[in-house]
Tab-separated table of C-alpha atoms and ligand atoms in Angstrom:
chain	number	residue	atom	x	y	z
A	1	MET	CA	48.839	120.541	-15.708
A	2	PHE	CA	45.589	122.177	-13.525
A	3	GLN	CA	43.755	123.387	-17.295
A	4	VAL	CA	44.724	120.369	-18.614
A	5	ILE	CA	42.708	118.090	-15.723
A	6	LEU	CA	40.064	120.664	-15.295
A	7	ASN	CA	39.730	120.483	-18.548
A	8	ALA	CA	39.380	117.024	-18.886
A	9	PHE	CA	36.626	117.032	-16.135
A	10	ARG	CA	34.700	119.883	-17.655
A	11	ALA	CA	34.264	117.141	-20.510
A	12	ALA	CA	34.014	114.060	-19.066
A	13	GLY	CA	31.024	115.919	-16.796
A	14	GLU	CA	27.830	114.986	-18.470
A	15	GLU	CA	25.938	111.829	-18.347
A	16	THR	CA	26.929	110.569	-22.396
A	17	ARG	CA	30.316	111.412	-22.527
A	18	LEU	CA	31.265	109.785	-19.326
A	19	ARG	CA	29.116	106.696	-20.422
A	20	LEU	CA	30.678	107.087	-23.427
A	21	LEU	CA	34.837	107.059	-22.088
A	22	VAL	CA	33.137	104.017	-19.776
A	23	LEU	CA	32.456	101.898	-22.968
A	24	LEU	CA	35.634	103.099	-24.684
A	25	ALA	CA	37.332	102.391	-22.213
A	26	GLN	CA	36.552	98.949	-22.715
A	27	GLY	CA	38.156	98.605	-26.721
A	28	GLU	CA	38.100	100.119	-29.239
A	29	ILE	CA	34.568	100.612	-31.278
A	30	THR	CA	33.021	102.507	-34.503
A	31	VAL	CA	30.644	105.841	-33.776
A	32	THR	CA	28.087	103.384	-35.940
A	33	GLU	CA	28.306	100.961	-32.907
A	34	LEU	CA	28.326	103.411	-30.357
A	35	THR	CA	25.126	104.950	-31.636
A	36	GLN	CA	23.238	101.243	-31.697
A	37	ILE	CA	24.759	101.408	-27.824
A	38	LEU	CA	23.765	104.529	-26.410
A	39	GLY	CA	20.310	104.780	-29.098
A	40	GLN	CA	21.080	108.057	-29.450
A	41	SER	CA	21.872	110.121	-33.420
A	42	GLN	CA	25.248	109.809	-34.840
A	43	PRO	CA	24.887	113.380	-34.837
A	44	ARG	CA	24.336	113.866	-31.760
A	45	VAL	CA	26.921	110.851	-30.446
A	46	SER	CA	29.357	112.842	-32.803
A	47	ARG	CA	29.253	115.531	-30.990
A	48	HIS	CA	29.970	114.318	-27.771
A	49	LEU	CA	33.041	112.305	-28.571
A	50	LYS	CA	33.982	115.955	-30.729
A	51	VAL	CA	33.719	116.601	-27.322
A	52	LEU	CA	36.280	114.369	-26.061
A	53	ALA	CA	38.705	114.311	-28.236
A	54	GLU	CA	39.246	117.835	-28.369
A	55	ALA	CA	39.735	117.572	-24.181
A	56	GLY	CA	42.195	114.881	-25.242
A	57	LEU	CA	40.321	111.842	-23.453
A	58	VAL	CA	39.732	110.254	-26.592
A	59	LYS	CA	41.382	109.097	-30.330
A	60	ARG	CA	39.741	109.033	-33.254
A	61	TYR	CA	40.461	107.403	-36.738
A	62	ARG	CA	38.599	107.489	-39.952
A	63	GLU	CA	39.250	104.416	-42.047
A	64	GLY	CA	37.472	104.192	-44.883
A	65	ALA	CA	33.908	104.593	-44.320
A	66	TRP	CA	34.527	103.981	-40.907
A	67	MET	CA	34.921	106.114	-37.817
A	68	PHE	CA	37.281	103.809	-34.776
A	69	TYR	CA	37.131	105.588	-31.637
A	70	ARG	CA	39.416	105.032	-28.367
A	71	LEU	CA	40.570	105.798	-25.533
A	72	SER	CA	44.009	108.720	-25.746
A	73	LYS	CA	46.220	106.250	-24.093
A	74	THR	CA	48.687	109.096	-24.170
A	75	ALA	CA	46.817	111.227	-22.285
A	76	SER	CA	48.219	112.396	-18.196
A	77	VAL	CA	44.547	113.041	-17.518
A	78	LEU	CA	43.868	109.334	-17.694
A	79	GLU	CA	45.746	108.277	-15.465
A	80	VAL	CA	42.942	110.350	-13.199
A	81	LEU	CA	40.440	109.067	-15.161
A	82	ASP	CA	41.542	105.357	-15.541
A	83	PRO	CA	40.506	104.003	-11.396
A	84	LEU	CA	37.366	105.664	-12.141
A	85	LEU	CA	36.712	104.430	-15.244
A	86	ALA	CA	37.174	100.587	-14.124
A	87	ALA	CA	35.202	100.926	-10.636
A	88	LEU	CA	32.248	102.379	-13.796
A	89	GLN	CA	32.798	99.359	-15.073
A	90	GLU	CA	31.132	97.498	-11.935
A	91	ASP	CA	28.608	99.720	-11.305
A	92	GLN	CA	24.761	98.526	-10.969
A	93	GLU	CA	23.864	102.163	-12.782
A	94	GLU	CA	20.768	101.127	-14.489
A	95	LEU	CA	22.358	103.264	-17.771
A	96	LEU	CA	25.454	101.672	-17.173
A	97	VAL	CA	24.174	98.186	-16.435
A	98	ALA	CA	21.762	98.475	-20.273
A	99	ASP	CA	24.929	100.400	-21.948
A	100	ARG	CA	27.742	96.906	-20.979
A	101	ILE	CA	24.738	94.307	-22.446
A	102	ALA	CA	24.464	96.713	-25.803
A	103	LEU	CA	28.418	96.784	-25.739
A	104	ASP	CA	27.989	92.550	-25.343
A	105	ALA	CA	25.283	92.528	-27.951
A	106	VAL	CA	27.407	94.305	-30.663
A	107	ARG	CA	30.491	92.081	-30.133
A	108	ARG	CA	28.841	89.200	-29.959
A	109	ALA	CA	27.534	90.554	-33.639
A	110	ARG	CA	30.154	90.923	-34.654
A	111	ALA	CA	32.551	88.078	-33.576
A	112	ASP	CA	29.487	85.790	-35.014
A	113	GLN	CA	30.129	87.898	-39.107
A	114	ALA	CA	33.568	86.575	-38.734
A	115	ALA	CA	32.687	83.239	-37.440
A	116	ALA	CA	30.374	82.344	-39.640
A	117	TYR	CA	32.444	83.462	-42.581
A	118	PHE	CA	35.614	81.014	-41.374
A	119	ALA	CA	33.208	78.234	-41.084
A	120	GLU	CA	32.287	78.797	-44.345
A	121	ASN	CA	35.577	79.382	-45.692
A	122	ALA	CA	37.095	77.085	-43.856
A	123	ALA	CA	37.842	73.937	-46.255
A	124	GLN	CA	39.258	76.819	-49.265
A	125	TRP	CA	41.046	78.595	-46.571
A	126	ASP	CA	44.650	77.804	-47.829
A	127	ARG	CA	43.417	78.432	-50.996
A	128	LEU	CA	41.411	81.580	-50.274
A	129	ARG	CA	44.837	83.013	-48.391
A	130	GLN	CA	46.668	83.323	-51.627
A	131	LEU	CA	44.177	85.057	-53.958
A	132	HIS	CA	45.927	88.073	-51.771
A	133	LEU	CA	49.280	87.263	-51.482
A	134	PRO	CA	52.372	85.835	-52.384
A	135	GLU	CA	52.691	83.601	-49.886
A	136	SER	CA	55.988	81.210	-50.307
A	137	ASN	CA	57.154	84.739	-50.803
A	138	ILE	CA	56.347	86.376	-47.248
A	139	GLU	CA	56.644	82.314	-45.648
A	140	GLN	CA	60.497	82.779	-46.375
A	141	ALA	CA	60.465	86.481	-45.522
A	142	MET	CA	59.053	85.304	-41.962
A	143	LEU	CA	61.876	83.261	-41.665
A	144	SER	CA	64.564	85.063	-43.090
A	145	LEU	CA	63.823	87.526	-39.834
A	146	VAL	CA	63.549	85.125	-38.087
A	147	GLY	CA	66.425	83.638	-38.182
A	148	GLU	CA	68.247	80.906	-36.164
A	149	GLU	CA	67.841	81.609	-32.726
A	150	PRO	CA	66.301	78.222	-30.816
A	151	ILE	CA	62.693	78.254	-30.161
A	152	GLU	CA	61.232	76.514	-26.900
A	153	HIS	CA	58.052	77.288	-27.450
A	154	PHE	CA	56.361	78.579	-30.450
A	155	VAL	CA	52.574	80.582	-30.310
A	156	ASP	CA	50.476	80.448	-33.382
A	157	LEU	CA	47.713	82.766	-32.381
A	158	GLY	CA	44.772	82.632	-34.773
A	159	THR	CA	46.491	79.711	-36.237
A	160	GLY	CA	43.452	78.813	-38.349
A	161	THR	CA	44.291	76.215	-40.456
A	162	GLY	CA	47.576	75.709	-38.880
A	163	ARG	CA	49.750	76.899	-42.296
A	164	MET	CA	52.318	78.666	-39.505
A	165	LEU	CA	53.053	75.360	-37.401
A	166	THR	CA	54.235	73.466	-40.878
A	167	VAL	CA	56.283	76.910	-41.494
A	168	PHE	CA	58.201	77.456	-38.656
A	169	LYS	CA	58.646	73.553	-38.378
A	170	ASN	CA	62.307	73.289	-37.805
A	171	GLN	CA	62.647	75.944	-35.694
A	172	TYR	CA	60.421	75.373	-32.477
A	173	ASP	CA	60.712	72.586	-29.499
A	174	LYS	CA	57.043	72.534	-29.176
A	175	ALA	CA	54.103	75.178	-30.578
A	176	THR	CA	50.435	75.774	-29.498
A	177	GLY	CA	48.202	77.198	-32.324
A	178	PHE	CA	45.389	78.557	-31.121
A	179	ASP	CA	41.648	79.218	-32.776
A	180	VAL	CA	38.634	79.901	-32.136
A	181	SER	CA	36.920	78.255	-35.411
A	182	ARG	CA	36.145	75.115	-34.670
A	183	ASP	CA	35.894	74.642	-38.665
A	184	MET	CA	39.747	75.443	-38.779
A	185	LEU	CA	40.931	73.784	-36.215
A	186	ALA	CA	39.856	70.849	-37.114
A	187	ILE	CA	41.608	71.081	-40.557
A	188	ALA	CA	44.864	71.783	-39.172
A	189	ARG	CA	44.096	69.176	-37.076
A	190	THR	CA	44.393	66.843	-40.542
A	191	ASN	CA	47.168	69.203	-41.613
A	192	ILE	CA	49.547	68.886	-38.605
A	193	ASP	CA	48.784	64.787	-39.048
A	194	GLU	CA	49.473	64.535	-42.118
A	195	ALA	CA	52.968	66.831	-41.695
A	196	GLY	CA	53.877	64.365	-39.135
A	197	LEU	CA	53.902	67.809	-36.751
A	198	THR	CA	54.556	65.606	-32.998
A	199	SER	CA	55.410	68.827	-31.347
A	200	ALA	CA	52.437	71.046	-32.568
A	201	GLN	CA	49.558	70.933	-30.964
A	202	ILE	CA	45.934	72.695	-31.083
A	203	ARG	CA	43.592	74.309	-28.611
A	204	TYR	CA	40.065	75.825	-28.370
A	205	ALA	CA	40.286	79.390	-27.652
A	206	ASP	CA	40.311	82.953	-27.988
A	207	LEU	CA	43.522	84.250	-28.327
A	208	TYR	CA	42.739	87.683	-25.990
A	209	GLU	CA	41.770	84.795	-23.535
A	210	VAL	CA	45.124	82.037	-24.422
A	211	PRO	CA	45.292	79.532	-21.769
A	212	LEU	CA	49.027	80.112	-21.361
A	213	ASP	CA	51.072	80.902	-18.115
A	214	SER	CA	52.699	84.920	-19.023
A	215	ALA	CA	56.058	85.399	-19.730
A	216	SER	CA	56.280	81.555	-21.424
A	217	VAL	CA	56.685	82.181	-24.705
A	218	ASP	CA	59.640	82.457	-27.664
A	219	LEU	CA	58.004	83.003	-30.615
A	220	VAL	CA	54.021	84.603	-30.838
A	221	CYS	CA	53.719	84.487	-34.238
A	222	ILE	CA	50.332	86.939	-35.245
A	223	HIS	CA	49.603	86.324	-38.507
A	224	GLN	CA	46.699	87.497	-41.192
A	225	VAL	CA	44.492	87.475	-38.516
A	226	LEU	CA	45.055	91.818	-36.401
A	227	HIS	CA	42.635	92.799	-39.345
A	228	PHE	CA	39.647	90.214	-38.183
A	229	LEU	CA	39.899	91.363	-35.016
A	230	PRO	CA	37.201	93.760	-33.365
A	231	ASP	CA	40.416	94.979	-30.744
A	232	PRO	CA	43.690	94.181	-32.682
A	233	ALA	CA	45.326	96.580	-30.339
A	234	LYS	CA	44.016	93.989	-27.179
A	235	GLY	CA	45.484	90.975	-29.084
A	236	PHE	CA	48.946	92.271	-30.052
A	237	ALA	CA	48.196	93.827	-26.184
A	238	ARG	CA	47.877	89.650	-24.797
A	239	ALA	CA	49.920	87.888	-27.251
A	240	ALA	CA	53.042	90.593	-25.574
A	241	THR	CA	52.174	89.054	-22.082
A	242	LEU	CA	53.236	85.654	-23.291
A	243	LEU	CA	56.179	86.592	-24.116
A	244	LYS	CA	59.813	86.098	-22.049
A	245	PRO	CA	62.079	88.776	-21.322
A	246	GLY	CA	64.002	88.944	-25.452
A	247	GLY	CA	61.449	86.547	-26.454
A	248	ARG	CA	59.736	88.165	-30.134
A	249	LEU	CA	55.895	88.202	-31.311
A	250	ILE	CA	55.690	88.286	-35.499
A	251	ALA	CA	53.147	90.184	-36.983
A	252	VAL	CA	52.528	89.747	-40.248
A	253	ASP	CA	48.856	91.889	-42.072
A	254	PHE	CA	48.368	94.207	-45.220
A	255	ASP	CA	49.834	97.509	-45.024
A	256	ALA	CA	46.905	100.868	-44.428
A	257	HIS	CA	44.539	100.416	-47.879
A	258	ASP	CA	41.305	101.546	-48.769
A	259	HIS	CA	39.737	97.852	-50.268
A	260	GLU	CA	36.294	98.760	-48.405
A	261	LEU	CA	35.109	95.746	-50.081
A	262	LEU	CA	37.078	93.915	-48.070
A	263	ARG	CA	34.786	94.289	-44.787
A	264	ASP	CA	32.079	93.180	-46.396
A	265	SER	CA	32.776	90.635	-48.501
A	266	PHE	CA	35.674	89.174	-46.431
A	267	ALA	CA	34.343	90.052	-42.651
A	268	HIS	CA	37.970	92.419	-42.861
A	269	ARG	CA	37.235	94.519	-40.117
A	270	ARG	CA	40.359	96.907	-40.350
A	271	LEU	CA	41.262	97.916	-43.487
A	272	GLY	CA	45.302	96.845	-42.660
A	273	PHE	CA	47.483	98.485	-40.984
A	274	ALA	CA	50.105	101.295	-40.310
A	275	ASP	CA	53.775	101.352	-39.310
A	276	ALA	CA	52.600	103.985	-36.753
A	277	GLU	CA	49.874	101.848	-35.106
A	278	ILE	CA	52.396	98.857	-34.297
A	279	GLN	CA	54.660	101.137	-33.480
A	280	SER	CA	52.269	102.570	-30.766
A	281	TRP	CA	51.746	99.294	-29.564
A	282	CYS	CA	54.692	98.453	-29.198
A	283	GLU	CA	54.906	101.440	-27.033
A	284	GLU	CA	52.185	100.445	-24.954
A	285	THR	CA	53.642	97.186	-24.277
A	286	GLY	CA	57.242	98.195	-23.746
A	287	MET	CA	58.494	96.084	-26.917
A	288	SER	CA	60.679	97.796	-29.232
A	289	LEU	CA	60.032	97.161	-33.414
A	290	SER	CA	63.353	95.887	-34.727
A	291	LYS	CA	62.714	94.615	-37.568
A	292	THR	CA	59.659	95.380	-40.222
A	293	GLU	CA	59.492	94.421	-43.630
A	294	THR	CA	57.281	95.844	-47.200
A	295	LEU	CA	56.108	92.899	-49.720
A	296	ALA	CA	54.513	95.137	-52.663
A	297	PRO	CA	52.643	92.110	-54.879
A	298	GLU	CA	55.004	91.471	-57.912
A	299	ASN	CA	52.529	92.169	-60.444
A	300	PRO	CA	50.005	94.801	-58.774
A	301	ASP	CA	46.505	94.060	-60.051
A	302	GLN	CA	43.221	95.499	-57.837
A	303	ASP	CA	42.878	91.637	-56.187
A	304	LYS	CA	46.722	91.884	-54.528
A	305	LEU	CA	47.433	94.146	-51.232
A	306	THR	CA	51.177	95.166	-49.528
A	307	VAL	CA	51.728	92.170	-47.305
A	308	LYS	CA	53.557	94.038	-43.675
A	309	ILE	CA	55.924	91.166	-41.359
A	310	TRP	CA	56.247	93.514	-38.011
A	311	LEU	CA	59.056	92.010	-36.139
A	312	CYS	CA	58.906	93.254	-32.158
A	313	GLN	CA	61.189	92.519	-29.093
A	314	LYS	CA	60.368	92.430	-25.391
A	315	PRO	CA	63.611	93.661	-23.735
A	316	SER	CA	65.494	90.520	-21.835
A	317	THR	CA	65.437	92.156	-18.891
A	318	PRO	CA	62.554	93.723	-16.563
A	319	ALA	CA	64.789	97.337	-15.435
A	320	GLN	CA	64.844	97.678	-20.099
A	321	THR	CA	60.691	96.630	-20.355
A	322	GLN	CA	60.450	100.051	-17.683
A	323	LEU	CA	63.020	101.920	-19.365
A	324	SER	CA	61.594	100.998	-22.768
A	325	LYS	CA	57.417	101.885	-21.887
A	326	GLU	CA	58.931	105.367	-20.518
A	327	ASN	CA	60.963	106.638	-23.334
B	401	SAM	C1	42.575	84.705	-41.714
B	401	SAM	S1	42.303	84.050	-40.824
B	401	SAM	C2	44.423	83.214	-40.611
B	401	SAM	C3	44.607	81.544	-40.750
B	401	SAM	C4	46.116	81.534	-39.956
B	401	SAM	N1	46.655	82.392	-39.225
B	401	SAM	C5	46.433	82.050	-41.855
B	401	SAM	O1	47.585	82.175	-42.099
B	401	SAM	O2	46.769	80.417	-42.558
B	401	SAM	C6	42.565	84.011	-39.157
B	401	SAM	C7	42.106	82.959	-38.096
B	401	SAM	O3	42.048	83.894	-36.832
B	401	SAM	C8	40.693	83.356	-36.028
B	401	SAM	N2	39.909	84.187	-35.133
B	401	SAM	C9	39.611	84.883	-35.121
B	401	SAM	N3	39.855	86.293	-34.183
B	401	SAM	C10	39.731	84.958	-33.049
B	401	SAM	C11	40.460	85.257	-31.795
B	401	SAM	N4	39.948	86.386	-31.234
B	401	SAM	N5	40.961	83.623	-30.999
B	401	SAM	C12	40.764	83.290	-32.167
B	401	SAM	N6	41.633	83.257	-33.099
B	401	SAM	C13	40.966	84.040	-34.280
B	401	SAM	C14	39.562	82.839	-37.090
B	401	SAM	O4	38.757	81.314	-36.953
B	401	SAM	C15	40.789	82.866	-38.355
B	401	SAM	O5	40.832	80.852	-38.412
């Protein structure tokens, strides 16, 4: 432990590297974005990140042409660093204030890019979504995985045109769909009115900050949303906090792929997700990954991707939550 702490402090004890740690404590960021924020060259930033990675403080992963970095969650040394990094997020040191402003600008640019895409495509979304997915098979598989268990409150994060509110309409007592695209929400409202879904409502809210009590929801759905998010792990964690003990999260997204084009033409940030990544998010949020289903396209061609359904569950008692976090 002595050597681990010593190496970690040596790595963190340099101006740029400490700034990088403070930034990464706020979520995953690509190396290009870090370069923009710090105003330093990419080779220089990459060198500093390499030192942090070697000390076990940050994790990197390449996905297509993009290299992502995030704070390592497993390093025990972070328990020591976490409170320091949290304090530095409030610190008024000029460099850190400038970094916060630059990070905000980068995040706004990301959000604006996705928002522009959805504003432009809201009217044709129900047609567009079918281009990539064998839609009815997926919906059927989701219903089978969720089964007959009663659902008092169903929440759909990134509800778009509200399709999931219709798919699960026979399962819930009440449902709420949240989205940040007013264009999508306008269509969702029409759709739920036309379907006569009086127990469902639509709300404008960012999924990271949905205005609901923690532990108040039986089933959270996050269908084809994670790959658009600047910080999908944080979105997943927010979904987990909404769940009652024993509550479930059904996440549907693409399996990890290498269609870089989807970033440029369809505003995707992540190129799908591997089971291992979802498993690690479950561990970080004290959930278990109870079922996984893979839906490969019936006639594989360049446009169709493999879809994954992950059903995750919060333990029924707080004691179980603690146990599952420790394991
Ligand atoms: C690909 S659509 C999927 C919509 C719907 N779940 C479906 O499968 O048809 C992604 C949706 O996520 C929404 N979204 C993206 N980021 C969001 C955020 N931070 N909070 C809430 N909604 C978000 C977008 O506005 C868009 O409507």
